[in-house]
mmCIF file of C-alpha atoms in Angstrom:
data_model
loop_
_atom_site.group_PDB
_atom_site.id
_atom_site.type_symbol
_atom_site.label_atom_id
_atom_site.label_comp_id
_atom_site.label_asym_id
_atom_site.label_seq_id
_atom_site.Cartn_x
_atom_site.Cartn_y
_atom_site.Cartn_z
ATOM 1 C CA UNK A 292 -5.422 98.475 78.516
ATOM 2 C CA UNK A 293 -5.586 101.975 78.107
ATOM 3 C CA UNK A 294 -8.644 104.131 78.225
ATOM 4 C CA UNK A 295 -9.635 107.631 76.636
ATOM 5 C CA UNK A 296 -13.133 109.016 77.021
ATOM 6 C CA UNK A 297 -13.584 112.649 74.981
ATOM 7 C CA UNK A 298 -16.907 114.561 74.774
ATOM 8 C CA UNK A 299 -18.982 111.365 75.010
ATOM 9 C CA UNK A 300 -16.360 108.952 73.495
ATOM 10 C CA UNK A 301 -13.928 106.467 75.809
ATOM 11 C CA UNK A 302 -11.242 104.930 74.119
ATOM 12 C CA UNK A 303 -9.364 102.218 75.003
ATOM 13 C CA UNK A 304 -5.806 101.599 73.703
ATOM 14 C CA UNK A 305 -4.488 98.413 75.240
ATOM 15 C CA UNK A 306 -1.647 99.169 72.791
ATOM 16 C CA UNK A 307 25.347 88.486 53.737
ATOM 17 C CA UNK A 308 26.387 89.487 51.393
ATOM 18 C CA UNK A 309 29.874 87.906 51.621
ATOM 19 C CA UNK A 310 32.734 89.784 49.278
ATOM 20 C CA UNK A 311 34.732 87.534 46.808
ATOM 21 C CA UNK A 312 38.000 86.632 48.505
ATOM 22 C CA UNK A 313 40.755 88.642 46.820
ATOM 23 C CA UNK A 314 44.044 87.641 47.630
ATOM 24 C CA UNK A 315 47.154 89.290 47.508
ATOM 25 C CA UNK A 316 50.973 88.282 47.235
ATOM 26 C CA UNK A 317 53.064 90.530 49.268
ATOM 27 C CA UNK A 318 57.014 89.158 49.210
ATOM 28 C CA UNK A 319 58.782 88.717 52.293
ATOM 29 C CA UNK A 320 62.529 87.225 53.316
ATOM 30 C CA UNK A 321 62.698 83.902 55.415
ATOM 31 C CA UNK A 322 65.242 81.945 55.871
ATOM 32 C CA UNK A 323 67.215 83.524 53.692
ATOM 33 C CA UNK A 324 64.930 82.698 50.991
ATOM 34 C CA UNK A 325 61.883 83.925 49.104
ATOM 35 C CA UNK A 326 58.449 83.467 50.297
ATOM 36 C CA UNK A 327 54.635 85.202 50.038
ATOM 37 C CA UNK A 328 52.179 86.170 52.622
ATOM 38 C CA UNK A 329 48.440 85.839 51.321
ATOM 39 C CA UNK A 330 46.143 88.465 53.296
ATOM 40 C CA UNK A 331 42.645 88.740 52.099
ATOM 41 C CA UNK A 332 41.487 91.818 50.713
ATOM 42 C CA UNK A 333 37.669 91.839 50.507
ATOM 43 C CA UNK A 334 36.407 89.928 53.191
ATOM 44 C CA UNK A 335 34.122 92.971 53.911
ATOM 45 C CA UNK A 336 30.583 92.287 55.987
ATOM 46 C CA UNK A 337 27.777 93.159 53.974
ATOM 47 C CA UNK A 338 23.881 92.987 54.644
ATOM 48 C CA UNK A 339 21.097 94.706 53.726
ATOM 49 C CA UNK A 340 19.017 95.502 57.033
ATOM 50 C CA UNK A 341 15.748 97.110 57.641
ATOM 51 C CA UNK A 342 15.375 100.770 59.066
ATOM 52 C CA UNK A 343 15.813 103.632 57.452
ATOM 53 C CA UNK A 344 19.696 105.486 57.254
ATOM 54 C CA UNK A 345 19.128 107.323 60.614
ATOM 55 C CA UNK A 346 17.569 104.215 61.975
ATOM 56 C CA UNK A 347 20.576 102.412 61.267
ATOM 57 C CA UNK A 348 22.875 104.970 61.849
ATOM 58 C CA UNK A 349 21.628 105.063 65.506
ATOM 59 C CA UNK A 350 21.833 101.153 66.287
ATOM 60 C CA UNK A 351 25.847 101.281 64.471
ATOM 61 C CA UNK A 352 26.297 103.679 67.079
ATOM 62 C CA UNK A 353 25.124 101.337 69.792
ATOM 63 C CA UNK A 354 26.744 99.195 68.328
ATOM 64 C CA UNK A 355 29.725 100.443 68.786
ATOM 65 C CA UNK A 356 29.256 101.603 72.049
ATOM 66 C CA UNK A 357 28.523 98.178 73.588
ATOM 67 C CA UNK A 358 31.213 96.757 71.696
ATOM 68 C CA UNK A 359 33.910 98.840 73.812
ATOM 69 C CA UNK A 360 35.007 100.186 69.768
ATOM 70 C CA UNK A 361 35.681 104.007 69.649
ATOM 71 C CA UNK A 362 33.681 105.905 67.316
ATOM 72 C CA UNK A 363 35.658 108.863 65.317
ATOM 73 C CA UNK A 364 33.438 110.655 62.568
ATOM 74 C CA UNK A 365 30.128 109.925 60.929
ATOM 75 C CA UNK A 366 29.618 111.383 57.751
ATOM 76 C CA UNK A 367 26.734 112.120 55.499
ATOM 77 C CA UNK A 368 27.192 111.736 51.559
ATOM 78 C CA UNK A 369 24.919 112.565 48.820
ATOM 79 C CA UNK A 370 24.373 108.541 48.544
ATOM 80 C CA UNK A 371 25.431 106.867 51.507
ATOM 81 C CA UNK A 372 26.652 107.262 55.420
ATOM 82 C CA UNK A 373 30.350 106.537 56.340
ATOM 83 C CA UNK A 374 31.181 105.987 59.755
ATOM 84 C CA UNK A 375 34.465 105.095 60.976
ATOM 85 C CA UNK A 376 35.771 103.631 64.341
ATOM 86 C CA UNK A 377 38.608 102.149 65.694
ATOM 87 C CA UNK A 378 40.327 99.572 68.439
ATOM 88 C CA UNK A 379 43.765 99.148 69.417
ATOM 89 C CA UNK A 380 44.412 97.089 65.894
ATOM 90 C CA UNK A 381 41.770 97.594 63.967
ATOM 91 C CA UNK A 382 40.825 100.258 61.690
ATOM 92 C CA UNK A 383 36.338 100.006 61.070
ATOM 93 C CA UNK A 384 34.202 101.772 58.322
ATOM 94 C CA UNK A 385 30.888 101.168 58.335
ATOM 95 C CA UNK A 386 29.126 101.935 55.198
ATOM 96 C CA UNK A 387 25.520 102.394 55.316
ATOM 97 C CA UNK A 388 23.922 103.105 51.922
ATOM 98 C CA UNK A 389 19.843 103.777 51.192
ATOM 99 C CA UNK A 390 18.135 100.977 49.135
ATOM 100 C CA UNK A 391 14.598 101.875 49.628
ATOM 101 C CA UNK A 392 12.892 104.187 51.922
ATOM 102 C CA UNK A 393 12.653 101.341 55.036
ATOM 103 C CA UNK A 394 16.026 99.176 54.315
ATOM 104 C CA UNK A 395 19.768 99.727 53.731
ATOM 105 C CA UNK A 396 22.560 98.263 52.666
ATOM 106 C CA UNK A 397 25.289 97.981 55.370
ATOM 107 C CA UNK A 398 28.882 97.071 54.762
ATOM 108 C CA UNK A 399 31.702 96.286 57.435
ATOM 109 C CA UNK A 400 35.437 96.548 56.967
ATOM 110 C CA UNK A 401 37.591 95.775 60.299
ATOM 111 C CA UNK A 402 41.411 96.479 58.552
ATOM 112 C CA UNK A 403 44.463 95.563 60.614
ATOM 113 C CA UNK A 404 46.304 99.245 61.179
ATOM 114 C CA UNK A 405 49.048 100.021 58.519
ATOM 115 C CA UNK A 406 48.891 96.474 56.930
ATOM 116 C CA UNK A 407 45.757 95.518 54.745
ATOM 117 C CA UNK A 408 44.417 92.509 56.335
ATOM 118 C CA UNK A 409 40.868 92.375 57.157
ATOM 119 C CA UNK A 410 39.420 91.055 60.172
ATOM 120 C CA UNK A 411 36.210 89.292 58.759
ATOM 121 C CA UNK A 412 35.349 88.118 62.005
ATOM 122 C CA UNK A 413 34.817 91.477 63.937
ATOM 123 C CA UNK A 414 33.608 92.854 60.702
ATOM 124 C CA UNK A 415 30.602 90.152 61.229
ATOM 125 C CA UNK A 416 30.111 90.302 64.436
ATOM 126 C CA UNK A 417 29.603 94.431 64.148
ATOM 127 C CA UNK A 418 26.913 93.455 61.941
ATOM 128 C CA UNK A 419 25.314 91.314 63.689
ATOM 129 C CA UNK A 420 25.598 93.512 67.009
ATOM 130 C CA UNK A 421 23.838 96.093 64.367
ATOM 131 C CA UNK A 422 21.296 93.734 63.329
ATOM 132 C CA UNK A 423 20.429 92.824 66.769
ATOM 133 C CA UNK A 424 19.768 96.575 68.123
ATOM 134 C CA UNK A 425 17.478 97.304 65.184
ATOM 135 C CA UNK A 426 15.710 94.287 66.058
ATOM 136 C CA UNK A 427 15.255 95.310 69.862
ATOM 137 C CA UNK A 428 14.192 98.814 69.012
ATOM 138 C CA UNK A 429 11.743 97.461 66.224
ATOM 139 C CA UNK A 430 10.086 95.193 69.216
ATOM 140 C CA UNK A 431 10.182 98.259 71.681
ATOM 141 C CA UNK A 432 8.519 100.861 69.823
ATOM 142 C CA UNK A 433 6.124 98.669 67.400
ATOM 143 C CA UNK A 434 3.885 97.389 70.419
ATOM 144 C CA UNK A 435 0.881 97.846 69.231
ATOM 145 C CA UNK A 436 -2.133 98.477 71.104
ATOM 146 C CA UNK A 437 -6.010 97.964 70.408
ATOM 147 C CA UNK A 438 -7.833 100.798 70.538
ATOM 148 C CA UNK A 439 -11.834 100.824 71.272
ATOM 149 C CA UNK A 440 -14.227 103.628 71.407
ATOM 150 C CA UNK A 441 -17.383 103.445 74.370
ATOM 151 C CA UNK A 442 -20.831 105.491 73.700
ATOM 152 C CA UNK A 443 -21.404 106.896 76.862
ATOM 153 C CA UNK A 444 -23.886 109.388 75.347
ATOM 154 C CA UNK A 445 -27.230 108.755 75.442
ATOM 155 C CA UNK A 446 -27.939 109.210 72.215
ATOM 156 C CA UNK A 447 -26.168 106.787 68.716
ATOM 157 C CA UNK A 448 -22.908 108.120 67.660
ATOM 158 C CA UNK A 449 -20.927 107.402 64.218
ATOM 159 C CA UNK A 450 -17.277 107.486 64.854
ATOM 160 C CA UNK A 451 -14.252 108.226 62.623
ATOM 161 C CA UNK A 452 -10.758 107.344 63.270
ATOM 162 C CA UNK A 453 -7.639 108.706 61.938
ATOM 163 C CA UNK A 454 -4.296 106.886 62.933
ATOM 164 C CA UNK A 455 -1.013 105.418 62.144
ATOM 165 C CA UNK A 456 -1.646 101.810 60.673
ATOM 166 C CA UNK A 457 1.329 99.243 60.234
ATOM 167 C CA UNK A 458 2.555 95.608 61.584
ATOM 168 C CA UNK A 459 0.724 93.633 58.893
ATOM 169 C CA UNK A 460 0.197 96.658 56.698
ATOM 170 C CA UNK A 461 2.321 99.086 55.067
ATOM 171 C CA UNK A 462 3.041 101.805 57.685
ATOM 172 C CA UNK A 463 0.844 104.646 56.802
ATOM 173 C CA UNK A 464 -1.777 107.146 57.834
ATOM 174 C CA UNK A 465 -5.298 106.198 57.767
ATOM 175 C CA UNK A 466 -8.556 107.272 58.226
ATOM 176 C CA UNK A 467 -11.826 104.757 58.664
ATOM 177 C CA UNK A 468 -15.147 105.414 59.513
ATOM 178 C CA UNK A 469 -18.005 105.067 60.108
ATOM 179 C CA UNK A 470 -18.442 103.075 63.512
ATOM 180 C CA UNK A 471 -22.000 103.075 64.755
ATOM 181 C CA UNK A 472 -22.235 102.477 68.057
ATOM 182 C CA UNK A 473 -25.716 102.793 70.003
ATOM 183 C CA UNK A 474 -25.589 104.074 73.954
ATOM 184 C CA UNK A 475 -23.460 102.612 75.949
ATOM 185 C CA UNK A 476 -21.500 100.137 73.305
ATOM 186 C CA UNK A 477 -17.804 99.636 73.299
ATOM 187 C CA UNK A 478 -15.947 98.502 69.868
ATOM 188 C CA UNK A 479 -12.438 97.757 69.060
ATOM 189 C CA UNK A 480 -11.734 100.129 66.290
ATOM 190 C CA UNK A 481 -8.379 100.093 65.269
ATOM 191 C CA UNK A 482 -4.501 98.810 65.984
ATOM 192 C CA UNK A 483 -1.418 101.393 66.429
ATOM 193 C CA UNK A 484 1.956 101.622 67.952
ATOM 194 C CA UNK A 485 1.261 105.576 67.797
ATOM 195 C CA UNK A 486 0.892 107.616 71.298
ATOM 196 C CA UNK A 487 -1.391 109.734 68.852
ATOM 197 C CA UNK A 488 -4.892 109.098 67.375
ATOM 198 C CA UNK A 489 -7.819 111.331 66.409
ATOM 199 C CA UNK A 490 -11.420 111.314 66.419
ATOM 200 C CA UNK A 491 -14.296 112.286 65.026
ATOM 201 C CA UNK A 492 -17.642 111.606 66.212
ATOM 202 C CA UNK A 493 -21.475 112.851 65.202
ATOM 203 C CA UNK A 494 -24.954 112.358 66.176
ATOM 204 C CA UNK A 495 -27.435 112.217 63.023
ATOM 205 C CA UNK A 496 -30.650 112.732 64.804
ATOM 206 C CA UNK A 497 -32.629 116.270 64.138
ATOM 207 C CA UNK A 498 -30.767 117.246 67.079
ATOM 208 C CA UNK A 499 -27.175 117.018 65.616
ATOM 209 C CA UNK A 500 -24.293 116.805 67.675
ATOM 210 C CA UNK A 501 -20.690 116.621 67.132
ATOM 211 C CA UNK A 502 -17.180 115.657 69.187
ATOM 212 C CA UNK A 503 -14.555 117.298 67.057
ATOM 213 C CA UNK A 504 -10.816 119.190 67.351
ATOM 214 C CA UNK A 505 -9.082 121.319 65.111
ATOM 215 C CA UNK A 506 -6.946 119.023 63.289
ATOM 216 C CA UNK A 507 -9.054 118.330 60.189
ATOM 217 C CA UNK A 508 -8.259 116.093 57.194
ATOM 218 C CA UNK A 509 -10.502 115.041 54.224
ATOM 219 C CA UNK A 510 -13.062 111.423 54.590
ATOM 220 C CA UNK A 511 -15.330 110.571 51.555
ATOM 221 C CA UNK A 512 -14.949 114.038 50.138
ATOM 222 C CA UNK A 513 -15.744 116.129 52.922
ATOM 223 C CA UNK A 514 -13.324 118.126 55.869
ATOM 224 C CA UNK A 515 -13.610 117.280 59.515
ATOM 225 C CA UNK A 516 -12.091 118.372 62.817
ATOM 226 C CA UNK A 517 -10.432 115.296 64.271
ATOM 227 C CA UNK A 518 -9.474 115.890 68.110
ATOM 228 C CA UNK A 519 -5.859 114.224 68.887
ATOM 229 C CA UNK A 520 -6.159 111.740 72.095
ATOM 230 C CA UNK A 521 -2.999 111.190 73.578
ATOM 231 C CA UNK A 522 -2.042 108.164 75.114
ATOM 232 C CA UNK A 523 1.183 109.388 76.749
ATOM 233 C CA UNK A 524 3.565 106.988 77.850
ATOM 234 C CA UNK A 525 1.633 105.090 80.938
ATOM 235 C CA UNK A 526 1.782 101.474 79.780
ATOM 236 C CA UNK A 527 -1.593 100.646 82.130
ATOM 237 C CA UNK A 528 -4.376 103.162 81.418
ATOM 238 C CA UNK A 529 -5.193 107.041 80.317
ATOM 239 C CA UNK A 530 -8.701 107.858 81.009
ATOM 240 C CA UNK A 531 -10.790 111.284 80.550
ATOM 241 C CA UNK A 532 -14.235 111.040 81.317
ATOM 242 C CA UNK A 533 -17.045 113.115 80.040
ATOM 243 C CA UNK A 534 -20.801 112.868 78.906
ATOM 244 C CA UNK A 535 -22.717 114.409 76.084
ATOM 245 C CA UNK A 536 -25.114 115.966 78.418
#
């Protein structure tokens, strides 16, 4: 669990799309005699995957890179990424295309150098090997932790929270409010896989206080001045004490 205490406030974050098979005929001699040689055309990999294109970009690379497969160029287009690799016999593109804003569609072709026969096994195991490193970076950076807030003023506070919501909600900025909390309570607040939340926090007592920052943003039609807590990159705890006295 981590902890954050600002200005009266302690927080704690204890945060296939297979391809039609295509054949074609290519005429060869044996045995004196007339014969064809079927090699498949389309047997391309194709998924859509979730990330965004530099998300998936990034785990191709990876990839790549773990799969001993040397990467040449990757290039940008107005609608889609094109990377392209190689091994010792095989010729790779990897086509990554936008479909929405969070998933992509990502196509495979492994192409035996100077003949046109496709390798639709190493063309679907690149995708999976793809699939896989999203998935591992997805469970690395989306551990979410709980965040509380602790009254260690004297007096009742009302907290506000801004921060970046997601896991069973669309992944978006949010701001909630408002958390009473007499002296000395501790509540669990909000969820984030952000190193970066703010606060706002007031007093509403003749004697009006405030805890606030310079980072303001609109909450039921008025502006405050949210101070950022950050809770670095210590996995155990991150704690700044203070008192409203």
């Amino acid at each position: 669990m981590r902890r954050f205490m600002a200005a009266g406030i302690g927080l704690i974050g204890s945060v296939w799309l297979l391809g039609a098979c295509t054949k074609v005929m290519l005429p060869g001699a044996v045995a004196g005699g007339s014969e064809y040689y079927q090699y498949t055309t389309s047997n391309v990999a194709k998924e859509t995957l979730m990330g965004d294109v530099r998300e998936v970009t990034a785990a191709a690379r990876s990839a790549l890179n773990k799969m001993d497969i040397r990467l040449h160029s990757v290039t940008p287009y107005a609608g889609e990424t094109v990377m392209r690799a190689s091994t010792a016999k095989l010729d790779i593109t990897i086509q990554i295309a936008a479909v929405t804003a969070r998933t992509c569609q990502v196509s495979v072709d492994a192409e035996e150098d100077h003949i046109i026969k496709k390798d639709k096994a190493t063309a679907d195991e690149i995708l999976s090997q793809i699939r896989i490193e999203l998935a591992g970076k997805d469970s690395a950076e989306k551990a979410f932790s709980k965040v509380f807030v602790k009254n260690d003023c004297r007096l009742p506070i009302y907290v506000a929270v801004r921060f970046l919501a997601g896991k069973n909600e669309p992944e978006s900025w949010q701001t909630r409010g408002w958390f009473f909390l007499p002296s000395g309570q501790e509540k669990h607040i909000a969820d984030t896989a952000n190193r970066y939340i703010y606060f706002y926090a007031e007093t509403r007592l003749q004697d009006k206080m405030y805890w606030g920052g310079d980072n303001f943003h609109w909450y039921e039609g008025k502006r405050f001045g949210f101070f950022e807590a950050d809770f670095g990159n210590d996995p155990e705890a991150f704690t700044q004490p203070s008192s409203c006295e």
